[in-house]
Amino acid sequence: MSILPLFLSIASATVPISPTFPGCGNPETPELCPPDMNGDWEFINYIPDISLSSVREKELELGSGISANVAWETSTGRWDVLLAVADTGVEWHHPEIVNKLFINTGEVPPPICADGEPSETYDCDDNGLTNIQDWTHDERIDWTAGRDPGDAVLDPSDLIYTRFGSEWDGVDNDDNGYVDDISGWDFFGNDNDPWHEWYESYGTHGTDVMREAAAEGKNLGEDGGGGIGICPNCAILPARIGDSFVTDGQRAGEAIVFSVDSGAVAVNLAVGALSNPSMTVGAASYAWDNGTLLVGAAGDENAYHHNFPAVLDNVVYVHSIRYNSANSRAPAYSYMNTWNCNNYGSRMVLVAPSGACATGSCAVTTGVIGLIHSAARNLGVDLSAGEVYQLMIQTVDDIFLSDDEVEFARAYPSKEGWDAFYGYGRVNVGEAVAALVEGDIPPVVTVDSPAWYAVFDPAVTNEVSIEGRISARTNGYSYVVEAGFGHEPAAWTELANGSHEGDFDGVLATFNTADIPLEQIEEADAREGIVERLERVNKPAVTIRVRVTDDDGNEGEMRKVFYVTPDEDILPGFPYDMKSSGESSPILVDLDDDGILEVLIGNADGDVLALHGDGTAVEGWPVRIDDRSGVHRESEGYASGDVDPGTGDAFTATVAAGDIDGDGEVEIVGATLWGGIYAWNRDGSRVEGFPFWSIGRTPEEFDTEHTYDQGFTGAPTLRDLDGDGAAEIVAAGGDGRLYVVDGTGSDWGPYPIEMCFPGTAERDFEDRMCGIGGDRSIVSPMVADVDADGALEIGFGTNEAVDDGRYSASYLIDAATAEPEPGWPLLESGLINEAALLPLIGQGHPSSMSAADVDGDGDLEIMNPVMLGQTELLSHDGTVHLDIPYHETDWSEGHNVDVPSIVQMINNPSFGDLDGDGLPDVMQGGAGALWVASLAMTQHYDFQHAVIAWSGVTGEILEGWPRQIEDIQFLVAPAVADISGDGKNEAIYGSGGYMVYAWDGTGQVAEGWPKFTGHWILGSPAVGDIDGDGYLDVVISTREGWIHAWSTNGHADQTIEWASLHHDAANTGDHSVPIPTQAGPPAAAESPSKGCSCASAGDGNTASWVWFGMICLVWRRRKLATAALAE
């Protein structure tokens, strides 16, 4: 049955609409609801029959779902309520959404109706709306025209590929800045066809979001096979921003602006972005100010790091909950358990029931927003984004289980009111719509400053201003501003209160930083679980809560968290705000030949910054890349000046430094997400011949087996490959090619070459990828003479998951000829022959190789981590040099972990002498095996992550190792240097959970460490003297866009064994490359507290692997809302 209203017209948008399902909402009359509603536990306000006798008593009155059946008594949506889905694109012909897709009538001529005449209202079937069905009788339309396989179905892609003549084709008829945007836009391919391109590898992720949010609801019932969305009568606007749920912030920001300018009331962002440029921040603000509410996924990693773009101001940050039983057809004790493929933490706003991970909750919440707006427009009310936000949080079902109930359900702990695992509670659209109908529209409050997770040093900042905005529909309102300590305050202190008439915009209160109890955050102990971890790292947290009550008694609330922590070692001028995110790692380079290093880093705005040790800019810097041509700068959001589009490109790759033109001076090289390789001279001027551009791929080269991208994620490597005194640039491209570029910006030698696995003779080459499939590479190539023959080799991996995802491919080639070295390429299998866990950043070989001479024989050994692997230390011919352990039976005495095993994830290895034997040891971070197992569970399941250090001589784990690390780690690598001043090296490492550690060879934390950033760290630390005092400094960047720099006790005249992400400023990944020393402190200035001029160090649980394997296979095949709709 079709439930699209036949009586709605955009022209009469304020006319109330009769309910589609009158009487639905009473469990005594299920026949008045859509068929089989009793099985749709996410929707209903009662408990399914199967659980009536098993569910906890409190939930009998709350129901299992969001009470959509109750809301449908008022509205099932309206066609003029537009829901944007920024994701992987759309399956045009899908029967549940094909009639729901928005058609931009400003870009197509009127349809020809059955009578042969055009309909100037674009409504051939006189049903009050325009959708694809209005072109059913239009003989100009070729039903096979679209690129999708739905040739038997008329869908919007057929309009996109029908040629209507020069008046329409290739013309921006509606002057919105997008040519022929007939039904959405593809920001991944930069064209007007947001088709999802393929069905595997999360290609249908976006379509499934659309279905859960707004499926039409036809063919319902036991035999129909159809599904119904939360807002079945809302229209859908597709915006493609990637080929999976991992994308970049620029594309997400552009989709937000497009959606706002298209009139969407919500934008679904069930994605994780690799970058967060300032334009995305501006786009989020633009959406809020123009009535569009953003819904963002908390993330899928069972972690508390801050997922972008969901963490931005005023985004509805959500994750999913579900039943605690094995499946929806088994009796449940609770429908309020968190599925572990969700993130949590202090940014949580709401939870929503779904059979999928955080993506499903985003879809549900987006549909809820559509229903609320539809009900409001029926009443002639136009709601702001803030009013919808407040309607949702003020009408939630609070999730609060007693200790006994938590234990029985094996749920995560909850508190009355807001908490870190459930936010304000489970969204209840029935209650939200009821409040709206009663006229109970809450006041709106925002906390604009400080920023989320800002960090204040009380020695520098005495008071923090709490700035915000308040508005209400009533004449007046009162407000109170409160502060509490920690991420879940047990008590509140009033900072200010007042009353006001009219809108307020300004300082609401001030917080005195001396009021917070200050204490050093210690390293975790071996018994620490998730709850204890959150409490420990949030000791410096201050939670601000602003509550507003209008004259009618309606309430609104907004919270925000910042941190107050002292840091005696932070350098003046730091932390430094880059104004956009810092996924790349800093390198340290002496730009002005004064013996003091400068900080070089690229950011998500496309800037390369060069900073002195006091945080001031080096003359001639920062530099900026060119503006990307594909940004639609003529569209309203940009042309109005409300959003600065920026460059449209970004650095997630670490920059490199070296002499690329043989003039004896250093140049700085950076590679961008959209495929540009740039080079600058020391003074910031552009090197002639740059940028160099990767070839990229045409749309025809993309399919299920060829999942490319256009730019560079991994860092470029600089090394002189031909001995002419000038370094070449080596970079692995997202287009599946390995590039080598010379100092003039030209291709060098036989490059570029295709990176693809040729297959193995043992399998008659049936496992080959060349000519059959292709994928990105996101690594930084290692360039080293690994076999000591005097010629350099290049080592790299790709995202290829060979043999149906079982193996990762690793390559070592001769740099001069690009021919494989003996014994290479290699296939490495992860645990249970599984090489893919996450798209883009978590499949195949996402980590970079590193090499060192661990046995002193002159040739190099290679650390070659792969996804979910436990790889050995390799010889140059690919054979095993040392078999290194990853299991608890081999943990050394003094470790602080409680994990049965550790697997490699997306972490980079490094080498350095930690045990003082004069030979380099091996270090790498990894994920706890129990974490991998936890992802498919719906029960509280503790786990830990860790960093391991192995002896380079014996392969045994060093004393005191592994060390526990907070949160999942992506891309980072330890730096190795003596920063304690005792003559012995420390391993310096940042976590996704705010902390930066420095451990010695026995696993002991250096005095004054760990350091706290309050942010998600992807960048690796860089070590060197940046302020000229003769002591080493440690520099690190965060995803929130801050550069931290700390002074240490280590002397700068000692050898640094691993200085930055890939060992050195040229990113070689080669431990044998000497890192220049600097001058130490003058003897007269040497302080006993700063150490001495010493010689360098250079002279519990049991896993069931059968269970683990089953879990991994389930996880591999998980799809966002498909599972939810299938049940």
XYZ file of N, CA and C in Angstrom, residues 35-239:
615
model
N 0.761 -2.766 8.976
C 0.850 -4.202 9.256
C 2.163 -4.573 9.929
N 2.106 -5.560 10.819
C 3.282 -6.127 11.480
C 3.994 -5.118 12.368
N 3.291 -4.099 12.861
C 3.922 -3.121 13.716
C 4.413 -3.734 15.021
N 3.781 -4.779 15.467
C 4.209 -5.400 16.721
C 5.644 -5.908 16.622
N 6.101 -6.199 15.407
C 7.478 -6.645 15.235
C 8.460 -5.504 15.095
N 7.976 -4.319 14.824
C 8.854 -3.165 14.676
C 9.069 -2.519 16.037
N 9.889 -3.184 16.842
C 10.071 -2.765 18.228
C 10.641 -1.353 18.352
N 11.367 -0.887 17.318
C 11.950 0.456 17.402
C 10.887 1.544 17.383
N 9.714 1.252 16.796
C 8.710 2.288 16.564
C 7.721 2.462 17.710
N 7.413 1.414 18.435
C 6.170 1.367 19.209
C 6.334 1.867 20.650
N 5.199 2.252 21.219
C 5.177 2.747 22.594
C 4.751 1.661 23.579
N 4.807 0.417 23.163
C 4.481 -0.695 24.046
C 5.522 -1.788 23.836
N 5.444 -2.810 24.616
C 6.416 -3.899 24.565
C 5.896 -5.003 23.647
N 6.724 -5.509 22.739
C 6.277 -6.617 21.880
C 5.821 -7.812 22.709
N 4.898 -8.560 22.155
C 4.322 -9.690 22.884
C 5.377 -10.649 23.417
N 6.423 -10.857 22.659
C 7.432 -11.849 23.035
C 8.113 -11.509 24.347
N 8.106 -10.216 24.754
C 8.849 -9.794 25.942
C 7.953 -9.306 27.076
N 6.656 -9.454 26.941
C 5.753 -8.931 27.974
C 6.017 -9.531 29.346
N 6.412 -10.767 29.378
C 6.637 -11.421 30.667
C 8.091 -11.379 31.113
N 9.004 -10.875 30.250
C 10.429 -10.887 30.591
C 11.013 -9.503 30.811
N 10.395 -8.477 30.279
C 10.975 -7.151 30.327
C 10.901 -6.578 31.740
N 11.830 -5.695 32.081
C 11.803 -5.085 33.408
C 10.566 -4.197 33.527
N 10.097 -4.036 34.731
C 8.782 -3.425 34.963
C 8.696 -2.002 34.422
N 9.723 -1.209 34.607
C 9.674 0.185 34.186
C 9.425 0.323 32.690
N 9.953 -0.600 31.913
C 9.820 -0.477 30.464
C 8.444 -0.876 29.971
N 7.654 -1.513 30.806
C 6.278 -1.812 30.406
C 5.500 -0.534 30.131
N 5.794 0.502 30.872
C 5.096 1.781 30.653
C 5.780 2.652 29.612
N 7.052 2.392 29.365
C 7.788 3.206 28.394
C 7.728 2.642 26.979
N 7.567 1.328 26.861
C 7.580 0.699 25.559
C 8.993 0.431 25.073
N 9.075 -0.205 23.936
C 10.379 -0.603 23.408
C 10.970 0.395 22.434
N 10.166 1.329 21.936
C 10.633 2.201 20.872
C 10.363 3.670 21.112
N 10.286 4.411 20.032
C 10.238 5.882 20.097
C 8.821 6.430 20.045
N 7.806 5.563 20.103
C 6.394 5.974 20.056
C 6.041 6.652 18.741
N 6.638 6.176 17.641
C 6.279 6.722 16.333
C 4.825 6.438 16.016
N 4.320 5.298 16.485
C 2.918 4.985 16.218
C 1.989 6.020 16.825
N 2.376 6.594 17.960
C 1.575 7.650 18.583
C 1.695 8.939 17.765
N 2.898 9.278 17.364
C 3.094 10.499 16.575
C 2.337 10.434 15.264
N 2.214 9.231 14.683
C 1.524 9.087 13.411
C 0.027 9.400 13.507
N -0.514 9.417 14.713
C -1.912 9.839 14.855
C -2.072 11.309 14.516
N -0.962 12.047 14.614
C -0.986 13.475 14.298
C -0.458 13.752 12.900
N 0.639 13.092 12.549
C 1.225 13.315 11.225
C 2.121 12.149 10.860
N 2.095 11.811 9.604
C 3.061 10.843 9.081
C 4.065 11.528 8.154
N 4.135 12.843 8.267
C 5.084 13.592 7.464
C 4.404 14.414 6.394
N 5.185 15.264 5.786
C 4.698 16.121 4.706
C 5.756 16.171 3.603
N 5.281 16.325 2.391
C 6.195 16.342 1.259
C 7.059 17.600 1.233
N 6.611 18.668 1.857
C 7.415 19.885 1.891
C 8.409 19.884 3.046
N 8.489 18.783 3.766
C 9.521 18.613 4.789
C 10.605 17.728 4.189
N 11.760 18.327 3.959
C 12.828 17.688 3.197
C 13.936 17.221 4.138
N 14.263 15.932 4.058
C 15.320 15.332 4.871
C 16.512 15.027 3.979
N 17.647 15.643 4.274
C 18.863 15.403 3.495
C 19.667 14.278 4.134
N 20.204 13.417 3.299
C 21.063 12.323 3.758
C 22.407 12.467 3.056
N 23.425 12.892 3.820
C 24.773 13.051 3.290
C 25.556 11.782 3.609
N 25.766 10.956 2.591
C 26.286 9.620 2.857
C 26.898 9.051 1.575
N 26.670 7.768 1.330
C 27.293 7.099 0.180
C 26.495 7.222 -1.102
N 25.411 7.967 -1.072
C 24.588 8.092 -2.263
C 23.322 7.272 -2.156
N 22.654 7.091 -3.290
C 21.308 6.530 -3.295
C 21.191 5.412 -4.328
N 20.432 4.403 -3.993
C 20.004 3.395 -4.957
C 18.697 3.907 -5.562
N 18.818 4.510 -6.715
C 17.718 5.278 -7.297
C 16.411 4.500 -7.369
N 16.477 3.256 -7.768
C 15.254 2.522 -8.085
C 14.729 1.701 -6.907
N 15.293 1.883 -5.728
C 14.838 1.077 -4.592
C 13.350 1.334 -4.354
N 12.534 0.292 -4.280
C 11.083 0.488 -4.226
C 10.587 1.237 -2.996
N 11.352 1.210 -1.900
C 10.879 1.879 -0.690
C 11.134 3.371 -0.694
N 12.019 3.861 -1.593
C 12.326 5.290 -1.585
C 12.224 5.954 -2.947
N 12.034 5.199 -4.016
C 12.071 5.796 -5.353
C 11.054 6.924 -5.498
N 9.910 6.770 -4.870
C 8.885 7.813 -4.965
C 9.077 8.922 -3.937
N 10.070 8.753 -3.063
C 10.298 9.722 -1.992
C 11.379 10.749 -2.336
N 12.054 10.553 -3.452
C 13.227 11.363 -3.750
C 12.829 12.716 -4.331
N 13.422 13.744 -3.775
C 13.139 15.125 -4.144
C 13.514 15.387 -5.602
N 12.629 16.054 -6.320
C 12.887 16.488 -7.696
C 12.935 18.010 -7.701
N 14.036 18.558 -8.145
C 14.190 20.006 -8.230
C 13.575 20.486 -9.535
N 12.363 21.009 -9.450
C 11.641 21.414 -10.659
C 12.278 22.613 -11.354
N 13.205 23.268 -10.662
C 13.895 24.384 -11.295
C 14.923 23.959 -12.319
N 15.193 22.661 -12.416
C 16.235 22.186 -13.323
C 15.716 21.237 -14.403
N 14.421 20.977 -14.443
C 13.846 20.105 -15.479
C 12.586 20.760 -16.034
N 12.288 20.500 -17.294
C 11.059 21.061 -17.859
C 9.844 20.344 -17.288
N 8.675 20.940 -17.390
C 7.456 20.302 -16.874
C 7.240 18.937 -17.512
N 6.703 18.002 -16.756
C 6.449 16.666 -17.311
C 5.299 16.691 -18.310
N 5.364 15.787 -19.289
C 4.260 15.589 -20.218
C 3.319 14.545 -19.605
N 2.061 14.919 -19.459
C 1.110 14.056 -18.769
C 0.469 13.061 -19.738
N -0.443 12.233 -19.237
C -1.088 11.191 -20.033
C -1.868 11.773 -21.197
N -2.346 13.011 -21.056
C -3.112 13.641 -22.139
C -2.221 14.292 -23.180
N -0.904 14.144 -23.025
C 0.036 14.696 -23.978
C 0.385 16.148 -23.748
N -0.146 16.729 -22.690
C 0.107 18.131 -22.390
C 1.068 18.254 -21.194
N 1.892 19.306 -21.202
C 2.779 19.510 -20.055
C 2.009 20.035 -18.850
N 2.473 19.673 -17.664
C 1.874 20.165 -16.430
C 2.763 21.259 -15.860
N 2.274 22.492 -15.944
C 3.066 23.615 -15.449
C 3.230 23.559 -13.930
N 2.375 22.794 -13.243
C 2.506 22.620 -11.789
C 3.380 21.426 -11.440
N 3.868 20.733 -12.484
C 4.705 19.542 -12.286
C 3.971 18.459 -11.490
N 2.665 18.380 -11.685
C 1.860 17.429 -10.904
C 0.869 16.737 -11.826
N 1.387 15.836 -12.662
C 0.538 15.180 -13.647
C -0.572 14.353 -13.008
N -0.309 13.759 -11.867
C -1.314 12.877 -11.260
C -2.182 13.604 -10.236
N -2.040 14.930 -10.163
C -2.911 15.754 -9.311
C -2.971 15.251 -7.867
N -1.826 14.800 -7.346
C -1.829 14.353 -5.954
C -1.219 15.380 -5.009
N -0.960 16.587 -5.526
C -0.497 17.668 -4.665
C 0.996 17.703 -4.445
N 1.750 16.863 -5.134
C 3.193 16.859 -4.947
C 3.880 16.482 -6.251
N 5.182 16.755 -6.291
C 5.979 16.393 -7.460
C 6.973 15.309 -7.069
N 6.841 14.177 -7.728
C 7.862 13.134 -7.600
C 8.018 12.450 -8.949
N 8.807 11.409 -9.003
C 9.133 10.792 -10.278
C 7.904 10.234 -10.994
N 6.848 9.920 -10.252
C 5.649 9.363 -10.874
C 4.988 10.344 -11.837
N 5.272 11.616 -11.689
C 4.673 12.603 -12.588
C 5.245 12.533 -13.996
N 6.337 11.819 -14.188
C 6.926 11.654 -15.521
C 6.603 10.278 -16.124
N 5.669 9.565 -15.526
C 5.367 8.204 -15.969
C 4.976 8.139 -17.438
N 4.226 9.094 -17.910
C 3.721 9.080 -19.295
C 4.522 9.980 -20.224
N 5.640 10.500 -19.743
C 6.460 11.405 -20.540
C 7.368 10.576 -21.444
N 7.049 10.548 -22.746
C 7.791 9.692 -23.678
C 9.192 10.200 -23.948
N 9.535 11.383 -23.488
C 10.907 11.866 -23.652
C 11.873 11.112 -22.739
N 11.334 10.516 -21.684
C 12.187 9.904 -20.660
C 12.504 8.464 -21.029
N 13.769 8.173 -21.110
C 14.242 6.812 -21.344
C 14.457 6.142 -19.990
N 13.649 5.137 -19.684
C 13.718 4.484 -18.375
C 15.038 3.751 -18.172
N 15.783 3.566 -19.213
C 17.082 2.889 -19.092
C 18.241 3.884 -19.095
N 17.934 5.157 -19.042
C 18.972 6.173 -19.214
C 19.930 6.240 -18.038
N 19.436 6.040 -16.828
C 20.285 6.172 -15.647
C 21.391 5.144 -15.595
N 22.447 5.458 -14.845
C 23.581 4.540 -14.722
C 23.287 3.389 -13.767
N 22.226 3.483 -13.015
C 21.877 2.414 -12.085
C 21.271 1.245 -12.861
N 21.195 0.060 -12.236
C 20.684 -1.115 -12.970
C 19.164 -1.210 -13.028
N 18.457 -0.215 -12.532
C 17.000 -0.300 -12.481
C 16.337 0.106 -13.772
N 16.636 -0.565 -14.855
C 16.116 -0.164 -16.158
C 14.619 -0.401 -16.299
N 14.063 -1.252 -15.468
C 12.625 -1.507 -15.547
C 11.821 -0.543 -14.692
N 12.520 0.341 -14.004
C 11.871 1.265 -13.071
C 12.177 2.695 -13.490
N 11.169 3.526 -13.522
C 11.363 4.953 -13.733
C 11.846 5.563 -12.423
N 13.007 6.166 -12.454
C 13.551 6.767 -11.231
C 14.226 8.088 -11.587
N 14.589 8.903 -10.578
C 15.143 10.228 -10.877
C 16.420 10.211 -11.703
N 17.203 9.121 -11.660
C 18.408 9.099 -12.489
C 18.063 9.128 -13.962
N 16.871 8.634 -14.325
C 16.459 8.689 -15.725
C 16.217 10.131 -16.160
N 15.772 10.963 -15.251
C 15.655 12.392 -15.558
C 17.039 13.013 -15.722
N 17.972 12.622 -14.863
C 19.313 13.202 -14.892
C 19.983 12.952 -16.239
N 19.777 11.753 -16.820
C 20.479 11.393 -18.056
C 19.634 11.573 -19.312
N 18.431 12.065 -19.186
C 17.641 12.423 -20.364
C 18.080 13.797 -20.857
N 18.258 13.926 -22.131
C 18.659 15.200 -22.716
C 17.416 16.000 -23.074
N 17.281 17.171 -22.459
C 16.097 18.008 -22.689
C 16.385 19.189 -23.617
N 17.606 19.322 -24.086
C 17.941 20.412 -24.989
C 18.801 21.458 -24.317
N 19.355 22.328 -25.124
C 20.329 23.308 -24.643
C 19.738 24.281 -23.638
N 18.422 24.442 -23.665
C 17.799 25.354 -22.698
C 17.936 24.828 -21.279
N 18.042 23.492 -21.150
C 18.064 22.865 -19.826
C 19.392 22.184 -19.521
N 19.963 21.511 -20.476
C 21.142 20.690 -20.208
C 22.384 21.553 -20.039
N 23.116 21.338 -18.957
C 24.343 22.070 -18.714
C 24.128 23.509 -18.313
N 22.922 23.823 -17.869
C 22.584 25.192 -17.492
C 22.104 25.189 -16.042
N 22.556 26.165 -15.274
C 22.071 26.311 -13.905
C 20.779 27.115 -13.939
N 19.696 26.441 -14.285
C 18.433 27.135 -14.521
C 17.886 27.828 -13.275
N 18.115 27.263 -12.102
C 17.567 27.875 -10.892
C 18.586 28.773 -10.190
N 19.757 28.977 -10.811
C 20.776 29.894 -10.299
C 21.160 29.618 -8.849
N 21.242 28.334 -8.495
C 21.633 28.020 -7.122
C 23.100 27.615 -6.997
N 23.822 27.694 -8.110
C 25.246 27.380 -8.075
C 25.581 25.955 -8.453
N 24.579 25.128 -8.708
C 24.789 23.728 -9.074
C 24.079 23.464 -10.397
N 24.837 23.065 -11.374
C 24.271 22.860 -12.706
C 23.549 21.515 -12.751
N 22.278 21.566 -13.115
C 21.461 20.353 -13.301
C 21.368 19.512 -12.036
N 21.227 20.152 -10.890
C 21.019 19.392 -9.645
C 19.552 18.972 -9.578
N 19.232 17.949 -10.333
C 17.846 17.506 -10.487
C 17.350 16.761 -9.257
N 18.220 15.963 -8.658
C 17.835 15.241 -7.447
C 19.079 15.009 -6.610
N 19.493 16.040 -5.886
C 20.663 15.948 -5.030
C 21.957 16.222 -5.765
N 23.082 15.860 -5.125
C 24.395 16.135 -5.704
C 25.401 15.105 -5.201
N 26.406 14.832 -6.042
C 27.488 13.923 -5.692
C 28.746 14.733 -5.416
N 29.067 14.912 -4.137
C 30.261 15.660 -3.761
C 31.507 14.778 -3.752
N 31.333 13.492 -3.893
C 32.467 12.572 -4.002
C 32.982 12.563 -5.441
N 32.087 12.447 -6.391
C 32.468 12.471 -7.803
C 32.340 13.832 -8.446
N 31.769 14.808 -7.698
C 31.571 16.178 -8.174
C 30.751 16.224 -9.458
N 29.570 15.607 -9.392
C 28.640 15.696 -10.504
C 27.221 15.648 -9.953
N 26.250 15.616 -10.838
C 24.858 15.729 -10.420
C 24.164 14.380 -10.250
N 24.947 13.301 -10.193
C 24.360 11.973 -10.030
C 24.870 11.331 -8.731
N 24.115 11.451 -7.642
C 24.561 10.857 -6.370
C 24.238 9.379 -6.228
N 24.243 8.648 -7.333
C 24.058 7.204 -7.268
C 25.190 6.586 -6.452
N 24.883 5.506 -5.722
C 25.886 4.938 -4.818
C 26.960 4.123 -5.540
N 26.872 3.923 -6.815
C 27.893 3.293 -7.662
C 28.011 1.780 -7.482
N 28.016 1.274 -6.240
C 28.117 -0.173 -6.040
C 27.379 -0.595 -4.776
N 27.155 -1.895 -4.679
C 26.339 -2.436 -3.605
C 27.163 -3.000 -2.455
N 28.372 -3.470 -2.720
C 29.209 -4.021 -1.675
C 30.014 -2.910 -1.016
N 30.765 -3.314 0.026
C 31.699 -2.396 0.702
C 31.003 -1.117 1.167
N 29.857 -1.261 1.761
C 29.092 -0.157 2.355
C 28.518 0.792 1.310
N 28.451 0.368 0.058
C 27.896 1.240 -0.961
C 26.454 1.623 -0.705
N 25.677 0.730 -0.078
C 24.258 1.012 0.155
C 24.009 1.672 1.509
N 25.053 2.077 2.183
C 24.919 2.693 3.509
C 23.937 3.856 3.490
N 24.089 4.755 2.518
C 23.207 5.912 2.446
C 21.769 5.541 2.144
N 21.578 4.591 1.237
C 20.225 4.146 0.905
C 19.533 3.565 2.129
N 20.249 2.800 2.918
C 19.650 2.206 4.103
C 19.283 3.264 5.142
N 20.077 4.314 5.235
C 19.701 5.439 6.101
C 18.389 6.049 5.624
N 18.284 6.274 4.331
C 17.061 6.853 3.774
C 15.857 5.974 4.068
N 16.040 4.675 3.947
C 14.929 3.750 4.196
C 14.481 3.822 5.646
N 15.430 3.813 6.565
C 15.037 3.826 7.978
C 14.433 5.161 8.373
N 14.885 6.223 7.768
C 14.346 7.544 8.099
C 12.999 7.796 7.448
N 12.813 7.349 6.197
C 11.645 7.826 5.458
C 11.148 6.862 4.392
N 11.291 5.556 4.585
C 10.752 4.612 3.606
C 9.258 4.824 3.444
N 8.812 4.617 2.224
C 7.435 4.964 1.862
C 6.391 4.158 2.619
N 6.686 2.891 2.875
C 5.727 2.084 3.622
C 4.778 1.295 2.752
N 5.097 1.124 1.482
C 4.239 0.284 0.655
C 4.689 -1.165 0.767
N 3.818 -2.071 0.363
C 4.102 -3.513 0.412
C 4.421 -3.990 1.822
N 3.727 -3.407 2.800
C 3.924 -3.838 4.170
C 3.199 -5.153 4.427
N 3.526 -5.752 5.551
C 2.866 -6.995 5.918
C 3.787 -8.178 5.773
N 3.317 -9.333 6.193
C 4.152 -10.525 6.227
C 4.661 -10.920 4.851
N 3.868 -10.724 3.829
C 4.253 -11.166 2.486
C 4.789 -10.039 1.614
N 4.636 -8.808 2.089
C 5.000 -7.686 1.228
C 6.485 -7.441 1.126
N 7.188 -7.625 2.235
C 8.627 -7.429 2.230
C 9.052 -5.979 2.293
N 8.112 -5.059 2.370
C 8.469 -3.646 2.414
C 8.691 -3.159 3.828
N 9.250 -1.976 3.939
C 9.479 -1.360 5.230
C 8.903 0.031 5.266
N 8.760 0.538 6.473
C 8.246 1.895 6.652
C 9.254 2.694 7.452
N 9.477 3.928 7.048
C 10.402 4.796 7.753
C 9.704 5.568 8.845
N 10.499 6.270 9.637
C 9.948 7.053 10.739
C 9.047 8.159 10.200
N 9.457 8.789 9.123
C 8.648 9.854 8.513
C 8.309 9.452 7.078
N 7.311 8.576 6.920
C 7.060 7.976 5.605
C 6.574 8.941 4.540
N 6.127 10.134 4.917
C 5.650 11.086 3.911
C 6.602 12.256 3.698
N 7.768 12.232 4.344
C 8.765 13.277 4.120
C 9.538 12.992 2.834
N 10.007 14.039 2.182
C 10.819 13.893 0.982
C 12.290 13.735 1.364
N 13.066 13.140 0.457
C 14.462 12.817 0.718
C 15.354 13.521 -0.301
N 16.409 14.136 0.190
C 17.416 14.781 -0.662
C 18.733 14.019 -0.523
N 19.177 13.311 -1.571
C 20.440 12.569 -1.470
C 21.645 13.459 -1.767
N 22.674 13.317 -0.932
C 23.941 14.004 -1.159
C 25.056 12.998 -0.924
